[in-house]
Short mmCIF file of C-alpha atoms in Angstrom, two decimals:
data_model
loop_
_atom_site.label_atom_id
_atom_site.label_comp_id
_atom_site.label_asym_id
_atom_site.label_seq_id
_atom_site.Cartn_x
_atom_site.Cartn_y
_atom_site.Cartn_z
CA ARG A 119 48.63 -12.07 -14.93
CA ARG A 120 47.45 -9.21 -12.77
CA VAL A 121 43.73 -8.40 -13.00
CA THR A 122 42.33 -4.86 -12.98
CA CYS A 123 39.09 -5.18 -11.05
CA GLY A 124 36.00 -4.21 -13.02
CA ARG A 125 37.73 -4.30 -16.41
CA PHE A 126 35.74 -5.73 -19.32
CA HIS A 127 37.64 -8.70 -20.76
CA GLY A 128 35.51 -9.49 -23.80
CA MET A 129 34.38 -13.03 -24.51
CA LEU A 130 35.83 -15.45 -21.98
CA SER A 131 35.06 -18.91 -20.75
CA ARG A 132 34.42 -19.57 -17.08
CA GLU A 133 37.75 -21.35 -16.83
CA SER A 134 39.64 -18.40 -18.34
CA ALA A 135 37.89 -15.96 -15.99
CA ASP A 136 38.80 -18.13 -13.02
CA GLU A 137 42.44 -18.17 -14.14
CA LEU A 138 42.54 -14.39 -14.62
CA LEU A 139 41.12 -13.73 -11.15
CA GLY A 140 43.98 -15.79 -9.75
CA GLY A 141 42.21 -16.83 -6.57
CA ALA A 142 42.24 -13.29 -5.07
CA GLU A 143 39.25 -12.99 -2.71
CA GLY A 144 36.98 -10.11 -3.72
CA ALA A 145 38.48 -9.74 -7.20
CA TYR A 146 36.05 -9.52 -10.09
CA LEU A 147 35.77 -8.95 -13.82
CA VAL A 148 33.06 -8.56 -16.44
CA ARG A 149 33.07 -10.85 -19.47
CA GLU A 150 30.90 -11.64 -22.45
CA SER A 151 29.32 -15.04 -22.09
CA GLN A 152 30.44 -17.79 -24.47
CA ARG A 153 27.26 -19.74 -23.85
CA GLN A 154 25.03 -16.73 -24.65
CA PRO A 155 26.90 -14.25 -26.88
CA GLY A 156 25.75 -10.67 -26.45
CA THR A 157 25.08 -11.12 -22.72
CA HIS A 158 27.44 -10.18 -19.93
CA THR A 159 28.54 -12.07 -16.84
CA LEU A 160 30.02 -10.82 -13.58
CA ALA A 161 32.72 -13.18 -12.33
CA LEU A 162 33.45 -12.70 -8.62
CA ARG A 163 35.86 -14.49 -6.30
CA PHE A 164 34.38 -15.37 -2.93
CA GLY A 165 34.84 -18.30 -0.57
CA HIS A 166 37.76 -19.70 -2.59
CA GLN A 167 35.62 -20.10 -5.70
CA THR A 168 34.56 -18.01 -8.68
CA LEU A 169 30.87 -17.10 -8.71
CA ASN A 170 29.26 -16.13 -12.00
CA TYR A 171 26.20 -13.87 -12.24
CA ARG A 172 24.27 -12.68 -15.29
CA LEU A 173 24.81 -8.90 -15.39
CA PHE A 174 22.06 -6.54 -16.59
CA TYR A 175 21.94 -2.83 -17.32
CA ASP A 176 18.91 -0.53 -17.69
CA GLY A 177 20.61 2.73 -16.80
CA LYS A 178 21.89 1.04 -13.65
CA HIS A 179 23.75 -2.22 -13.12
CA PHE A 180 22.03 -5.18 -11.43
CA VAL A 181 22.11 -8.93 -10.99
CA GLY A 182 19.05 -9.12 -8.73
CA GLU A 183 16.57 -6.60 -7.34
CA LYS A 184 19.08 -3.96 -6.24
CA ARG A 185 20.33 -1.49 -8.86
CA PHE A 186 23.68 0.31 -8.69
CA GLU A 187 25.32 3.25 -10.39
CA THR A 188 28.58 1.32 -10.84
CA VAL A 189 29.63 -2.30 -11.01
CA HIS A 190 32.07 -1.56 -8.18
CA ASP A 191 29.20 -0.60 -5.86
CA LEU A 192 27.30 -3.72 -6.94
CA VAL A 193 30.28 -5.91 -6.07
CA THR A 194 30.86 -4.14 -2.75
CA ASP A 195 27.25 -4.70 -1.69
CA GLY A 196 27.38 -8.28 -2.96
CA LEU A 197 30.49 -9.08 -0.94
CA ILE A 198 28.89 -7.66 2.23
CA THR A 199 25.77 -9.75 1.67
CA LEU A 200 27.68 -12.91 0.79
CA TYR A 201 29.89 -12.53 3.88
CA ILE A 202 26.95 -11.97 6.23
CA GLU A 203 24.91 -14.82 4.76
CA THR A 204 27.89 -17.19 4.83
CA LYS A 205 29.31 -16.39 8.27
CA ALA A 206 26.01 -15.74 10.04
CA ALA A 207 23.58 -18.08 8.26
CA GLU A 208 22.43 -19.72 11.50
CA TYR A 209 22.00 -16.36 13.21
CA ILE A 210 19.99 -14.98 10.28
CA ALA A 211 17.73 -18.04 10.33
CA LYS A 212 16.91 -17.34 13.99
CA MET A 213 16.45 -13.58 13.63
CA THR A 214 12.68 -13.69 13.33
CA THR A 215 12.04 -16.37 15.97
CA ASN A 216 11.96 -13.91 18.86
CA PRO A 217 10.96 -10.55 17.39
CA ILE A 218 10.77 -7.43 19.52
CA TYR A 219 7.92 -6.07 17.40
CA GLU A 220 5.20 -6.70 19.96
CA HIS A 221 7.18 -5.21 22.83
CA LEU A 222 9.21 -2.29 21.59
CA GLY A 223 9.47 0.35 18.92
CA TYR A 224 6.67 0.70 16.42
CA THR A 225 3.98 -1.22 18.29
CA SER A 226 4.41 0.82 21.50
CA LEU A 227 4.48 4.01 19.48
CA LEU A 228 1.36 2.90 17.63
CA LYS A 229 -0.53 2.34 20.88
CA ASP A 230 0.44 5.79 22.13
CA LYS A 231 -0.60 7.44 18.86
CA MET A 232 -3.92 5.64 18.75
CA GLY A 233 -4.69 6.46 22.36
CA HIS A 234 -4.00 10.11 21.67
CA ARG A 235 -6.16 10.15 18.55
CA LEU A 236 -9.06 8.32 20.14
CA SER A 237 -9.06 10.76 23.03
CA ARG A 238 -9.42 13.64 20.56
CA ARG A 239 -12.13 12.18 18.40
CA ARG A 240 -14.62 9.36 18.66
CA THR A 241 -16.12 8.27 15.38
CA GLU A 242 -18.58 5.40 15.41
CA PRO A 243 -19.40 3.25 12.42
CA HIS A 244 -22.86 1.98 11.63
CA ARG A 245 -24.72 -1.25 11.70
CA VAL A 246 -27.39 -1.81 9.11
CA THR A 247 -30.99 -2.63 9.94
CA PHE A 248 -33.30 -3.90 7.20
CA GLN A 249 -36.96 -4.85 7.06
CA ARG A 250 -38.71 -7.47 5.03
CA GLU A 251 -42.45 -7.94 5.34
CA ASP A 252 -43.27 -7.77 9.07
CA ARG A 253 -39.91 -8.91 10.39
CA LYS A 254 -37.04 -6.64 11.40
CA ILE A 255 -33.61 -8.21 11.15
CA THR A 256 -30.31 -6.66 12.12
CA THR A 257 -27.14 -7.70 10.38
CA SER A 258 -23.57 -6.45 10.40
CA PRO A 259 -21.85 -5.68 8.19
CA LEU A 260 -24.14 -6.97 5.42
CA VAL A 261 -26.85 -5.19 3.39
CA ARG A 262 -29.14 -7.78 1.87
CA HIS A 263 -32.52 -6.07 1.43
CA SER A 264 -33.85 -2.80 0.17
CA THR A 265 -35.00 -0.86 3.24
CA LEU A 266 -31.98 0.61 5.01
CA LYS A 267 -31.68 2.47 8.27
CA ASP A 268 -28.75 3.72 10.29
CA CYS A 269 -28.01 2.34 13.69
CA PRO A 270 -24.93 3.38 15.71
CA SER A 271 -22.76 0.44 16.66
CA GLU A 272 -21.50 -0.19 20.15
CA LYS A 273 -17.83 -0.20 19.34
CA GLN A 274 -15.48 1.30 16.84
CA SER A 275 -14.45 -0.60 13.73
CA SER A 276 -10.86 -1.69 13.43
CA TYR A 277 -9.67 -1.61 9.83
CA ASP A 278 -6.66 -3.80 9.10
CA LYS A 279 -4.18 -2.31 6.66
CA ILE A 280 -1.09 -3.90 5.19
CA HIS A 281 2.12 -1.88 5.27
CA ASN A 282 3.14 -0.10 2.08
CA PHE A 283 6.71 -1.39 2.04
CA LYS A 284 9.20 -0.16 -0.55
CA VAL A 285 12.89 -0.98 -0.90
CA HIS A 286 14.87 1.75 0.84
CA THR A 287 18.48 2.84 1.21
CA PHE A 288 19.32 3.90 4.75
CA ARG A 289 22.07 6.42 5.49
CA GLY A 290 24.25 5.25 8.33
CA PRO A 291 23.74 2.20 10.58
CA HIS A 292 20.15 1.06 10.88
CA TRP A 293 18.37 -1.70 12.81
CA CYS A 294 15.25 -3.63 11.90
CA GLU A 295 12.17 -2.61 13.91
CA TYR A 296 10.79 -6.14 13.77
CA CYS A 297 13.73 -8.30 14.87
CA ALA A 298 16.07 -5.56 16.21
CA ASN A 299 18.99 -6.87 14.15
CA PHE A 300 21.39 -4.86 12.00
CA MET A 301 20.34 -4.05 8.43
CA TRP A 302 23.40 -4.79 6.30
CA GLY A 303 24.36 -3.82 2.77
CA LEU A 304 25.68 -0.82 0.88
CA ILE A 305 22.28 0.23 -0.50
CA ALA A 306 18.70 -1.06 -0.29
CA GLN A 307 19.39 -2.65 3.10
CA GLY A 308 15.71 -3.12 3.87
CA VAL A 309 12.20 -1.86 3.25
CA HIS A 310 10.40 1.24 4.52
CA CYS A 311 6.64 1.73 4.93
CA SER A 312 5.84 4.99 3.18
CA ASP A 313 2.57 5.32 5.15
CA CYS A 314 3.72 4.84 8.75
CA GLY A 315 7.54 4.88 8.57
CA LEU A 316 8.24 1.32 9.78
CA ASN A 317 11.73 0.07 8.76
CA VAL A 318 12.42 -3.68 8.58
CA HIS A 319 14.44 -6.32 6.75
CA LYS A 320 12.85 -7.48 3.53
CA GLN A 321 12.51 -11.00 4.95
CA CYS A 322 10.96 -9.60 8.14
CA SER A 323 8.39 -7.60 6.14
CA LYS A 324 6.64 -10.89 5.30
CA LEU A 325 6.02 -11.48 9.02
CA VAL A 326 4.86 -8.00 10.07
CA PRO A 327 1.10 -8.04 10.81
CA SER A 328 -1.38 -5.88 8.88
CA ASP A 329 -1.41 -3.17 11.53
CA CYS A 330 -0.16 -0.13 9.60
CA GLN A 331 -1.32 3.10 11.22
CA PRO A 332 -0.65 5.81 8.59
CA ASP A 333 0.91 9.03 9.82
CA LEU A 334 -0.85 12.17 8.61
CA ARG A 335 2.53 13.81 8.10
CA ARG A 336 3.31 11.18 5.47
CA ILE A 337 -0.01 11.45 3.63
CA LYS A 338 0.70 14.13 1.02
CA LYS A 339 -2.77 14.33 -0.51
CA VAL A 340 -6.39 13.25 -0.15
CA PHE A 341 -7.36 12.61 -3.75
CA SER A 342 -5.63 9.58 -5.34
CA CYS A 343 -4.78 8.25 -1.86
CA ASP A 344 -5.63 4.65 -1.02
CA LEU A 345 -9.05 4.58 0.67
CA THR A 346 -8.08 2.48 3.69
CA THR A 347 -4.88 4.51 4.17
CA LEU A 348 -6.88 7.74 4.26
CA VAL A 349 -9.52 6.60 6.76
CA LYS A 350 -6.92 5.11 9.09
CA ALA A 351 -4.77 8.24 8.93
CA HIS A 352 -7.75 10.43 9.85
CA ASN A 353 -9.33 7.85 12.21
CA THR A 354 -12.67 7.98 10.38
CA THR A 355 -15.10 5.34 9.18
CA ARG A 356 -15.21 6.68 5.63
CA PRO A 357 -13.15 9.17 3.61
CA MET A 358 -13.95 12.72 4.69
CA VAL A 359 -14.44 13.67 1.02
CA VAL A 360 -17.36 11.26 0.75
CA ASP A 361 -18.95 12.38 4.02
CA MET A 362 -18.52 16.11 3.42
CA CYS A 363 -19.65 16.09 -0.21
CA ILE A 364 -22.69 13.91 0.50
CA LYS A 365 -23.65 16.09 3.47
CA GLU A 366 -23.44 19.23 1.33
CA ILE A 367 -25.39 17.65 -1.55
CA GLU A 368 -28.16 16.40 0.73
CA LEU A 369 -28.31 19.78 2.44
CA ARG A 370 -28.94 21.83 -0.70
CA GLY A 371 -28.96 19.65 -3.78
CA LEU A 372 -31.64 16.96 -3.56
CA GLN A 373 -34.10 19.11 -5.53
CA SER A 374 -31.51 20.04 -8.14
CA GLU A 375 -32.33 18.75 -11.63
CA GLY A 376 -29.63 16.63 -13.26
CA LEU A 377 -27.67 15.92 -10.08
CA TYR A 378 -24.61 13.78 -10.96
CA ARG A 379 -25.54 14.14 -14.65
CA VAL A 380 -24.97 17.85 -15.23
CA SER A 381 -21.28 18.72 -14.96
CA GLY A 382 -19.91 21.62 -12.94
CA PHE A 383 -17.08 23.78 -14.24
CA SER A 384 -13.94 21.64 -14.36
CA GLU A 385 -11.79 24.51 -13.02
CA HIS A 386 -14.00 24.78 -9.93
CA ILE A 387 -14.00 21.00 -9.43
CA GLU A 388 -10.21 21.14 -9.55
CA ASP A 389 -10.31 23.91 -6.92
CA VAL A 390 -12.31 21.60 -4.63
CA ARG A 391 -9.74 18.84 -5.14
CA LEU A 392 -6.90 21.20 -4.25
CA ALA A 393 -8.82 22.41 -1.18
CA PHE A 394 -9.17 18.83 0.14
CA ASP A 395 -5.52 18.03 -0.63
CA ARG A 396 -4.40 21.19 1.15
CA ASP A 397 -6.86 21.52 4.05
CA GLY A 398 -8.32 18.04 4.51
CA GLU A 399 -11.44 18.02 6.66
CA LYS A 400 -11.16 21.81 7.09
CA ALA A 401 -11.82 22.39 3.37
CA ASP A 402 -14.68 24.85 2.81
CA ILE A 403 -17.13 23.50 0.21
CA SER A 404 -20.15 25.48 1.41
CA ALA A 405 -22.53 27.45 -0.82
CA ASN A 406 -20.64 30.61 0.11
CA VAL A 407 -17.68 29.31 -1.90
CA TYR A 408 -19.29 26.95 -4.44
CA ASN A 409 -22.88 27.96 -5.13
CA ASP A 410 -23.33 25.40 -7.92
CA ILE A 411 -24.03 22.03 -6.28
CA ASN A 412 -22.89 20.27 -9.47
CA ILE A 413 -19.33 21.31 -8.57
CA ILE A 414 -19.55 19.33 -5.32
CA ALA A 415 -21.14 16.35 -7.08
CA GLY A 416 -18.41 16.53 -9.72
CA ALA A 417 -15.72 16.62 -7.03
CA LEU A 418 -17.17 13.49 -5.40
CA LYS A 419 -17.21 11.70 -8.76
CA LEU A 420 -13.61 12.80 -9.36
CA TYR A 421 -12.54 11.49 -5.95
CA LEU A 422 -14.07 8.07 -6.62
CA ARG A 423 -12.61 7.99 -10.14
CA ASP A 424 -9.10 8.81 -8.88
CA LEU A 425 -8.96 6.09 -6.22
CA PRO A 426 -5.96 3.80 -6.92
CA ILE A 427 -8.13 0.87 -5.81
CA PRO A 428 -11.84 1.43 -6.63
CA VAL A 429 -14.56 1.27 -3.99
CA ILE A 430 -15.59 -2.05 -5.55
CA THR A 431 -12.10 -3.52 -5.68
CA PHE A 432 -10.58 -5.09 -8.77
CA HIS A 433 -10.80 -8.67 -7.49
CA VAL A 434 -14.47 -8.30 -6.47
CA TYR A 435 -15.68 -6.36 -9.52
CA SER A 436 -16.05 -9.43 -11.75
CA LYS A 437 -18.15 -11.16 -9.06
CA PHE A 438 -20.64 -8.27 -9.06
CA ILE A 439 -20.81 -8.36 -12.88
CA LEU A 440 -21.51 -12.09 -12.83
CA ALA A 441 -24.11 -11.60 -10.11
CA ALA A 442 -25.92 -8.93 -12.13
CA LYS A 443 -26.30 -11.39 -15.04
CA MET A 444 -27.99 -14.06 -12.93
CA PRO A 445 -31.68 -14.40 -13.89
CA ASN A 446 -32.88 -15.78 -10.56
CA PRO A 447 -33.39 -12.92 -8.01
CA ASP A 448 -32.54 -15.04 -4.95
CA THR A 449 -29.39 -16.43 -6.53
CA ARG A 450 -28.40 -12.95 -7.68
CA LEU A 451 -28.94 -11.51 -4.20
CA GLU A 452 -26.85 -14.26 -2.61
CA ALA A 453 -24.03 -13.68 -5.11
CA ILE A 454 -24.03 -9.95 -4.34
CA HIS A 455 -24.05 -10.82 -0.65
CA GLU A 456 -20.93 -12.98 -1.13
CA GLY A 457 -19.23 -10.19 -3.10
CA LEU A 458 -19.89 -7.67 -0.33
CA LEU A 459 -18.23 -9.96 2.19
CA LEU A 460 -15.01 -9.81 0.16
CA LEU A 461 -14.74 -6.01 0.26
CA PRO A 462 -12.25 -4.45 2.70
CA PRO A 463 -14.15 -2.87 5.64
CA ALA A 464 -13.44 0.74 4.63
CA HIS A 465 -14.54 0.01 1.06
CA TYR A 466 -17.69 -1.73 2.27
CA GLU A 467 -18.64 1.15 4.57
CA THR A 468 -18.02 3.71 1.81
CA LEU A 469 -20.13 1.73 -0.67
CA ARG A 470 -22.92 1.34 1.89
CA HIS A 471 -22.98 5.08 2.57
CA LEU A 472 -23.01 5.87 -1.16
CA MET A 473 -25.92 3.50 -1.76
CA MET A 474 -27.93 5.07 1.04
CA HIS A 475 -27.21 8.50 -0.42
CA LEU A 476 -28.16 7.51 -3.97
CA LYS A 477 -31.35 5.89 -2.67
CA LYS A 478 -32.23 9.13 -0.91
#
């Protein structure tokens, strides 16, 4: 019997599906499973055998991670992948053994971009100096005692950032920027970093180092943007929102009653947010535009509240809560010390600056 590819054949056994496909390579059909009634199976001929996959539908068809508008597209992509993985298995296994990542493409471009940015602006982080009794001790990057002072460091911090990879469909031929090999498939051939634009195979993405350098052209907003992504994109130690708001508050708001307790007008706070999203570090938050300092304080609170990952990150938060419940002061201090060590550098520096500000 001749099979119409893609036709639904109702409830069939595996043996019946195999007979219907008739050994034609690339032929396929959809059947209802006898073993699990109500579920559907894609039967596909490849490599002189019939392969059976559980078929799902949530608005699009899928058997794995990739989702397709039609079963035909799913099968086409599957045949490409099966052919590549079957005929070039040894080659694929060796793809990542001699990557070009360190020599060509993104890494070279990254060095050029960083050199250009560093020549335009030099921002230096801080070390922390603390005093206890008559001894002065300098530590970096830890704050362990109550008296804090700023000290410029001798070299610029380097914040590691993982790439923000997302499955991506490339139009036309595309090559991996890690291993320099072809990215095959009909759709979702690889992953794309939405912060820096790096394109690699999904399997290669696990080997790419945490050296993402976000491109300002790809950062659409300031508020609700990942903290480390923002500071790396702008080549700053802390988010400019934190620095600019704190500077403005300390300039004209330290004598204001109810600072951080009294709310500013929500419409004006929203205006400040839009100004940062639109103008970045050029946003004007001076008294000439926002006379009420509570608007600036409210904008800073909104920025911290909207962070996708809080300043005190999710995985460290519970450690600070446990530390706060410890009755012994020395044990509590050591537990807080250990929690601080777990914070990403940009988060630590932001928290340190906020604590110094709140102390002031």
